[in-house]
PDB file of C-alpha atoms in Angstrom:
ATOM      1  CA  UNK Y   1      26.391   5.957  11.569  1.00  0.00           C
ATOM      2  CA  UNK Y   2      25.725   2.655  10.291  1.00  0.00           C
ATOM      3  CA  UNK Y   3      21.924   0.862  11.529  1.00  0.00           C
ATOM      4  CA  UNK Y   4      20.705  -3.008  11.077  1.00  0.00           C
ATOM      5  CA  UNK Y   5      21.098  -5.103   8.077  1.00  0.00           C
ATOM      6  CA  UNK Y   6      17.769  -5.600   6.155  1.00  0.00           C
ATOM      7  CA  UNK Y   7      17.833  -7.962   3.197  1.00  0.00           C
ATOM      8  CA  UNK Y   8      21.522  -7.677   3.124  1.00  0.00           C
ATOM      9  CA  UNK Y   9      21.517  -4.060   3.105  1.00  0.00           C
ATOM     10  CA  UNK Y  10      22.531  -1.891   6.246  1.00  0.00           C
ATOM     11  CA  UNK Y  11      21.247   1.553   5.799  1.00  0.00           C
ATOM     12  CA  UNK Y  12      23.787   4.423   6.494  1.00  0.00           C
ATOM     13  CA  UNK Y  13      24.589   7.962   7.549  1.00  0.00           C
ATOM     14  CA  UNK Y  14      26.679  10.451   7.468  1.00  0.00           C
ATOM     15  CA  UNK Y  15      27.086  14.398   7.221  1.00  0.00           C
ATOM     16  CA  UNK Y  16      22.795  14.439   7.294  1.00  0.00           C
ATOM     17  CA  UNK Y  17      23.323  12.256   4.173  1.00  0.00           C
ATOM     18  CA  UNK Y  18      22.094   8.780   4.000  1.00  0.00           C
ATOM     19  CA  UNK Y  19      22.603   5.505   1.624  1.00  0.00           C
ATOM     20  CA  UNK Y  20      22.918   1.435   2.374  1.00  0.00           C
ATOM     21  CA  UNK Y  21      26.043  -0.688   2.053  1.00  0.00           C
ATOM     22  CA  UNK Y  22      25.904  -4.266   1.161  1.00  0.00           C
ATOM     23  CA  UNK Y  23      27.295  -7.133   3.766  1.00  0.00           C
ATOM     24  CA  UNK Y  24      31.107  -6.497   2.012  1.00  0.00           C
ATOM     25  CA  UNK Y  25      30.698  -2.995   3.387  1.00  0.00           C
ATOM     26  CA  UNK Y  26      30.868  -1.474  -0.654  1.00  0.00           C
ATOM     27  CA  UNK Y  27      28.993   1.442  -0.986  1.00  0.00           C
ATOM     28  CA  UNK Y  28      25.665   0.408  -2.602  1.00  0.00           C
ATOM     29  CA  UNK Y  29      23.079   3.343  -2.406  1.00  0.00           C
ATOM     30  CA  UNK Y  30      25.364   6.920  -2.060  1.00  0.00           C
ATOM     31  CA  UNK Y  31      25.607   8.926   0.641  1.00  0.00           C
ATOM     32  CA  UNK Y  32      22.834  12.026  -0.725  1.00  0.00           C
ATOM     33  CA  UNK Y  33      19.392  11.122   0.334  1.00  0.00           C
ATOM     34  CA  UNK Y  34      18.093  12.808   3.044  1.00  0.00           C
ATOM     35  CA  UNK Y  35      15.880   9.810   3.577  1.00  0.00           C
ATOM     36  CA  UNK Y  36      16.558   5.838   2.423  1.00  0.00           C
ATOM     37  CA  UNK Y  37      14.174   3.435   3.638  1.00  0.00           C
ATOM     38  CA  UNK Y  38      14.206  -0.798   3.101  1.00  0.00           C
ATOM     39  CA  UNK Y  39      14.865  -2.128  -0.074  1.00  0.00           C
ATOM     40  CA  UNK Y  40      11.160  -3.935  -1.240  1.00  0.00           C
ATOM     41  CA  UNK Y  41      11.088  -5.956  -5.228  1.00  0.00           C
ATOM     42  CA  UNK Y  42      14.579  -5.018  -5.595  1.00  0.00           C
ATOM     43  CA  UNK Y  43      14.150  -0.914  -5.242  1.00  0.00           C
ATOM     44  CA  UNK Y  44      14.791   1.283  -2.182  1.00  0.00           C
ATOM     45  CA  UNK Y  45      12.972   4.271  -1.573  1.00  0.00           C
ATOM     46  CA  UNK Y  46      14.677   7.163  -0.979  1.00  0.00           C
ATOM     47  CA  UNK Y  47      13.980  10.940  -0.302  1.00  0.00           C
ATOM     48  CA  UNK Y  48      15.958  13.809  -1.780  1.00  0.00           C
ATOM     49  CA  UNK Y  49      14.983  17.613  -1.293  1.00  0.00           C
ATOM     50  CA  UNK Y  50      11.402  16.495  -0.326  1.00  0.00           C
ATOM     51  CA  UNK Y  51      10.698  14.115  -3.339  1.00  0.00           C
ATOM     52  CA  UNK Y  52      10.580  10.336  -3.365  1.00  0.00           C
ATOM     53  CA  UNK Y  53      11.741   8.126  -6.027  1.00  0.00           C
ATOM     54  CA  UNK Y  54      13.295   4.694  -5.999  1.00  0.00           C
ATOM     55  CA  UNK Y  55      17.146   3.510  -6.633  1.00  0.00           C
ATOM     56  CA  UNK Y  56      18.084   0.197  -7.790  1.00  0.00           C
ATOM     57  CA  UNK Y  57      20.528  -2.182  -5.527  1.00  0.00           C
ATOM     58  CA  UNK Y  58      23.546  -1.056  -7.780  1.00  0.00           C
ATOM     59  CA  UNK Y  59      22.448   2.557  -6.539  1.00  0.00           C
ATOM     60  CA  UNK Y  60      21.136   3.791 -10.227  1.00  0.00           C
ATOM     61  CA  UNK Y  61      18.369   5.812  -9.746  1.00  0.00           C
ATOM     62  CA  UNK Y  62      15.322   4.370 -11.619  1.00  0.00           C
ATOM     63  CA  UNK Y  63      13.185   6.847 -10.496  1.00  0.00           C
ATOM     64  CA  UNK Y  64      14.206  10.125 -10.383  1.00  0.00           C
ATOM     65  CA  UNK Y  65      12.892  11.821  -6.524  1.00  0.00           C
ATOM     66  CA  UNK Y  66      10.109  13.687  -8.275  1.00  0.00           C
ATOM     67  CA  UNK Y  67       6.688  12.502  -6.167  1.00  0.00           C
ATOM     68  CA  UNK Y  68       5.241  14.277  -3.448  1.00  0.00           C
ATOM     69  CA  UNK Y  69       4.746  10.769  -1.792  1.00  0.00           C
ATOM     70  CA  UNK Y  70       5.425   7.197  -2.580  1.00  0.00           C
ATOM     71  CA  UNK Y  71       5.502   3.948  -1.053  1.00  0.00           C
ATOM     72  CA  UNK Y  72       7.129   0.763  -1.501  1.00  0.00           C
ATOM     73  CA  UNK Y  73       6.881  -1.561  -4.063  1.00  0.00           C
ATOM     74  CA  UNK Y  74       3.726  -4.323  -3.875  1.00  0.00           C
ATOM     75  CA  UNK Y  75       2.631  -6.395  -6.559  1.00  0.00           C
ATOM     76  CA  UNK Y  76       4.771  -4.662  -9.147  1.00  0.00           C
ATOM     77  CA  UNK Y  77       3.438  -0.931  -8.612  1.00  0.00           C
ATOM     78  CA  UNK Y  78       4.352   1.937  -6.172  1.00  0.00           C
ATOM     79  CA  UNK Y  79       1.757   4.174  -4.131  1.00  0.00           C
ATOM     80  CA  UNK Y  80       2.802   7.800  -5.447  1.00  0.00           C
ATOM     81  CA  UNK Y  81       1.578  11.049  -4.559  1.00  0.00           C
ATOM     82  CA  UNK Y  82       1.578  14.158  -6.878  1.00  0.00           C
ATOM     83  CA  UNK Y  83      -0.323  17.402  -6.008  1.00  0.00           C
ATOM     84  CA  UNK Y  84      -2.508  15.328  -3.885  1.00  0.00           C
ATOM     85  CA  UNK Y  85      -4.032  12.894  -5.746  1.00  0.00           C
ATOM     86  CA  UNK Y  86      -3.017   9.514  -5.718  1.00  0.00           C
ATOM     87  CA  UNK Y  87      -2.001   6.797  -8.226  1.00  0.00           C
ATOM     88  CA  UNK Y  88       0.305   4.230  -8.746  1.00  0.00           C
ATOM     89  CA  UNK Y  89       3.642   3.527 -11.161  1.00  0.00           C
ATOM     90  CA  UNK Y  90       5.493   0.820 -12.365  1.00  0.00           C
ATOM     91  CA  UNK Y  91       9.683  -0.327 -11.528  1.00  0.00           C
ATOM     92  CA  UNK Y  92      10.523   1.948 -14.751  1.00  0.00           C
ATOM     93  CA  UNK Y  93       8.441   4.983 -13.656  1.00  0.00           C
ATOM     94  CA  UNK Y  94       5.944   4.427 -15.994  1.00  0.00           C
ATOM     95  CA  UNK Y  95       2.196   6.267 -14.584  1.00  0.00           C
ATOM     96  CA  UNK Y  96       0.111   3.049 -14.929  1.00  0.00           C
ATOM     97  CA  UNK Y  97      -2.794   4.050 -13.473  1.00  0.00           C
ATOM     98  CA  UNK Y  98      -3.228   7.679 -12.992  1.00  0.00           C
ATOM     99  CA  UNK Y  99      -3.219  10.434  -9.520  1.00  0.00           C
ATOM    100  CA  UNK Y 100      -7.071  10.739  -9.857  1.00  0.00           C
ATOM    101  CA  UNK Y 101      -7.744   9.244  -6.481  1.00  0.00           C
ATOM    102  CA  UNK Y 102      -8.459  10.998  -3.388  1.00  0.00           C
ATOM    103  CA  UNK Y 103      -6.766   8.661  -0.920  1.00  0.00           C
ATOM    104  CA  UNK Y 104      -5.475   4.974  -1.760  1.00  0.00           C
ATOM    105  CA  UNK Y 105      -3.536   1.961  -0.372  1.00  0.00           C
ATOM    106  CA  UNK Y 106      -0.910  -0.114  -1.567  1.00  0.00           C
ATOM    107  CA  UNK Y 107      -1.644  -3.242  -4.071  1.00  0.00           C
ATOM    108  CA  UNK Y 108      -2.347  -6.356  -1.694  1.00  0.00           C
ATOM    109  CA  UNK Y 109      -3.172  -9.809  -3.817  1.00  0.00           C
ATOM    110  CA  UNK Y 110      -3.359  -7.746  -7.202  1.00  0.00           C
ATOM    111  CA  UNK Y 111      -5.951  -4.969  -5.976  1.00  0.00           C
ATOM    112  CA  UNK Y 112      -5.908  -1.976  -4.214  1.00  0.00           C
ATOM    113  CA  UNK Y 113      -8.009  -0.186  -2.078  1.00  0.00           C
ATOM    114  CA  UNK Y 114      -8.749   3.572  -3.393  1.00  0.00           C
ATOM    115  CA  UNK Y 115     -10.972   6.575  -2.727  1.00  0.00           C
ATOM    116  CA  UNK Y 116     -12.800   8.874  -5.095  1.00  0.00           C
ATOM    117  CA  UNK Y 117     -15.434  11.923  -3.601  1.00  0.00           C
ATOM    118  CA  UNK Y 118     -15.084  10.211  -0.059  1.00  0.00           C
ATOM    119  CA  UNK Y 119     -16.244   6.772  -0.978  1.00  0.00           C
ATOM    120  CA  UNK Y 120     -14.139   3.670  -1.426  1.00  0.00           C
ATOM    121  CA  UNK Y 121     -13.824   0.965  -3.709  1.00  0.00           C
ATOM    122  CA  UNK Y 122     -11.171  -1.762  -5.091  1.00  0.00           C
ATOM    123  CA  UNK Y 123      -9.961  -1.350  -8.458  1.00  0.00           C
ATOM    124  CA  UNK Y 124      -7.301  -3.942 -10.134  1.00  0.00           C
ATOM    125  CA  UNK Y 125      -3.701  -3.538 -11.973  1.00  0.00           C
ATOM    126  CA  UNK Y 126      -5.121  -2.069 -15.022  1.00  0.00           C
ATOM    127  CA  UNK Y 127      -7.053   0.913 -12.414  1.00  0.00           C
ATOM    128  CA  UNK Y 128     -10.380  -0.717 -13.490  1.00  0.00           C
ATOM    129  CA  UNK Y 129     -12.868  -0.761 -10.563  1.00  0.00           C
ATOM    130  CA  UNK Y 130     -14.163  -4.396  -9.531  1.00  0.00           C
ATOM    131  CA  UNK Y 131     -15.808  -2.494  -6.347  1.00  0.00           C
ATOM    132  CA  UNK Y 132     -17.239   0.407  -7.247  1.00  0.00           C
ATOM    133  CA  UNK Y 133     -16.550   3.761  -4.798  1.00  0.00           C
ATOM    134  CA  UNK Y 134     -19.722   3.288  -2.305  1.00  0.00           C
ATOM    135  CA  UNK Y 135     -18.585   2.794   0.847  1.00  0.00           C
ATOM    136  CA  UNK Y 136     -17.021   5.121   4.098  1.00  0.00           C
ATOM    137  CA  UNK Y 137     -14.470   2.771   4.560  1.00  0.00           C
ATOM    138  CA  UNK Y 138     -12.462   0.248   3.385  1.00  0.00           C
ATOM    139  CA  UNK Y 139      -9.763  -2.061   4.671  1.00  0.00           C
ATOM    140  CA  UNK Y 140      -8.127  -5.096   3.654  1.00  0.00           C
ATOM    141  CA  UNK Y 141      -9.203  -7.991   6.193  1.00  0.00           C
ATOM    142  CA  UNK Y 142      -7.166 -10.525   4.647  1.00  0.00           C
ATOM    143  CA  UNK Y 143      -7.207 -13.789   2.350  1.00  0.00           C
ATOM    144  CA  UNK Y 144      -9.038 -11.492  -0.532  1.00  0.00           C
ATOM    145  CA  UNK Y 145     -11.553 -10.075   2.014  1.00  0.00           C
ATOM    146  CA  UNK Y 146     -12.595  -6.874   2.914  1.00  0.00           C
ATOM    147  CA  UNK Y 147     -13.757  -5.308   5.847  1.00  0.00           C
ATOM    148  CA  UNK Y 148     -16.257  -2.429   4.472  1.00  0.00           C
ATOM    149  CA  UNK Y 149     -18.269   0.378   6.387  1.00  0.00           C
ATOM    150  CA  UNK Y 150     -20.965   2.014   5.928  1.00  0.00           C
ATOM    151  CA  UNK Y 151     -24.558   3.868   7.681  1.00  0.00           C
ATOM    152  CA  UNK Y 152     -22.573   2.946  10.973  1.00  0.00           C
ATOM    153  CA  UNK Y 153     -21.478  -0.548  10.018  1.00  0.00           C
ATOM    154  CA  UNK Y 154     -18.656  -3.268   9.471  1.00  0.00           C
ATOM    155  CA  UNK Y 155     -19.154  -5.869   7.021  1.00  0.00           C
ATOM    156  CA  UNK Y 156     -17.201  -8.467   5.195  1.00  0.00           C
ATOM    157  CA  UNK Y 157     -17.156  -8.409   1.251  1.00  0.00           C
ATOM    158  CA  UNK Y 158     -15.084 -10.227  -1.359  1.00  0.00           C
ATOM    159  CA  UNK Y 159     -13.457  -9.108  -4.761  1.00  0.00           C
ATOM    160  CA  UNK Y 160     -17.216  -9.544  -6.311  1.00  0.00           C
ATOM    161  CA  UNK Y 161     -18.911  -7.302  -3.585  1.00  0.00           C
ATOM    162  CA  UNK Y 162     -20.399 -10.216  -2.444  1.00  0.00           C
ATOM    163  CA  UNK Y 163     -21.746 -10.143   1.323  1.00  0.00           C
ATOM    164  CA  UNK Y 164     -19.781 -12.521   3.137  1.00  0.00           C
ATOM    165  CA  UNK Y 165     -21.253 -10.800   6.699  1.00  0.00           C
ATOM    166  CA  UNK Y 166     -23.783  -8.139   6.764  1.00  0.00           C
ATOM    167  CA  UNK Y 167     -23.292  -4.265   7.582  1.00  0.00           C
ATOM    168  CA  UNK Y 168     -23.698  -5.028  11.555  1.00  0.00           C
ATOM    169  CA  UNK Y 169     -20.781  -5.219  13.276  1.00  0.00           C
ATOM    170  CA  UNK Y 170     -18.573  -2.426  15.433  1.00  0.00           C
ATOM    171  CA  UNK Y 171     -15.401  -4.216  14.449  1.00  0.00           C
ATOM    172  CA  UNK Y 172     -14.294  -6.197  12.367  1.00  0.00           C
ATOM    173  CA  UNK Y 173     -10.685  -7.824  12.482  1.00  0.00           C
ATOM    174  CA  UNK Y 174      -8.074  -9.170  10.207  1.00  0.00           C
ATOM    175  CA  UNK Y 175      -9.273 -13.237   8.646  1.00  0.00           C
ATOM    176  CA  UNK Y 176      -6.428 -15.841   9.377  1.00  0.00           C
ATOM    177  CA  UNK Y 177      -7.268 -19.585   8.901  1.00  0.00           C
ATOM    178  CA  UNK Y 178     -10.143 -18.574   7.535  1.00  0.00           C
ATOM    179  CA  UNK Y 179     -11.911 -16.943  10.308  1.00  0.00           C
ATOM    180  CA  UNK Y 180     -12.905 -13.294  10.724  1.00  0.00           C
ATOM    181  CA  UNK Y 181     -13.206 -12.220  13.937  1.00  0.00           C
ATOM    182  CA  UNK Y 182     -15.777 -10.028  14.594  1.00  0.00           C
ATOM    183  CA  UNK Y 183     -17.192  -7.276  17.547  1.00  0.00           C
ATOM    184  CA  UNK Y 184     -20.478  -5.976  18.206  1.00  0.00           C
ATOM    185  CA  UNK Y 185     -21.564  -4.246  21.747  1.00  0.00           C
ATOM    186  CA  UNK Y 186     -19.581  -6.446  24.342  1.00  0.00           C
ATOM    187  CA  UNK Y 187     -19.962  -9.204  22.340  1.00  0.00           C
ATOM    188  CA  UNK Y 188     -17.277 -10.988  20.129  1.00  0.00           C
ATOM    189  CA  UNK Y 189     -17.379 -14.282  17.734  1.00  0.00           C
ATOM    190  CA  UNK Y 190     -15.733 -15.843  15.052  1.00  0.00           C
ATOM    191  CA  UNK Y 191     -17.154 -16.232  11.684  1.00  0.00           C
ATOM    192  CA  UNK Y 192     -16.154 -18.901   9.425  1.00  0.00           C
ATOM    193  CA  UNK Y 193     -15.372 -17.229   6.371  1.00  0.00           C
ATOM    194  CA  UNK Y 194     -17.311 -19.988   3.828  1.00  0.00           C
TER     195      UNK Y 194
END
């Protein structure tokens, strides 16, 4: 079975095995993974016998499949998973910032959500935290803002943990052109984000 080109890959199937193929139809990810998925800063992800790792576009594995978990490739470093705790790796495999986190998310605009003793914070490439773990939750709202919760409350911070909207909202949604949309009750407004 052969599915949709993505990046110039096609993604491909056969015998329960999986790999890609390039646009010439060459063979560039093998045919043994139970699992391949899109091809993001120049490494799939693939699956083999339950363990992710990543294989470059020439099909060399880079990673060996050794994680529990692992996601794509943002901002240089992979989400992985190991006897679950979370932390995150570099394109050569390298542990950059160790699985001591509870839950995490992906690198978005150099920092990354993660969660320590069921509070979250936002800690940057080198794992340092520039948000220290205090709140319930945490989500990424967009142009370096995050939506935080906490004592039955949305707010708005920024990298800084300054208060760009107070803890008082039901919802808060995603910021584009640099407004954040915002819910509380039946009522809803925009908030200029300056």
């Amino acid at each position: 079975s052969a599915y949709s080109l993505y990046k110039g890959y096609a993604e491909v199937s056969k015998d329960g095995k999986c790999g890609f193929v390039n646009t010439k139809g060459e063979v560039a990810v093998e045919l043994e993974y139970d699992t391949v998925y899109d091809i993001s800063e120049g490494l799939f992800l693939v699956v083999k016998d339950d363990k992710y790792g990543f294989v470059n576009d020439e099909g060399t594995e880079v990673i060996k499949p050794r994680y529990d978990m692992a996601y794509s490739f943002s901002c240089g470093f992979a989400l992985v998973e190991k006897d679950e705790k979370y932390g995150y790796i570099n394109k050569k495999g390298d542990m950059i910032i160790a699985c001591d986190f509870d839950d995490a998310e992906g690198f978005e605009d150099d920092f990354a959500i993660v969660c320590k003793e069921d509070e979250y914070g936002l800690i940057n490439k080198r794992g340092k935290f520039v948000i220290e773990p205090e709140y319930e939750s945490m989500k990424y709202a967009g142009e370096g803002f995050y939506s935080v919760f906490k004592d039955g409350a949305w707010g708005v911070v920024n990298i800084k943990n300054k208060e760009i909207l107070k803890l008082d909202y039901d919802k808060i949604g995603y910021v584009n052109f640099g407004l954040i949309p915002v819910n509380k009750g039946d009522d809803f407004a925009y908030f200029n984000k300056k």
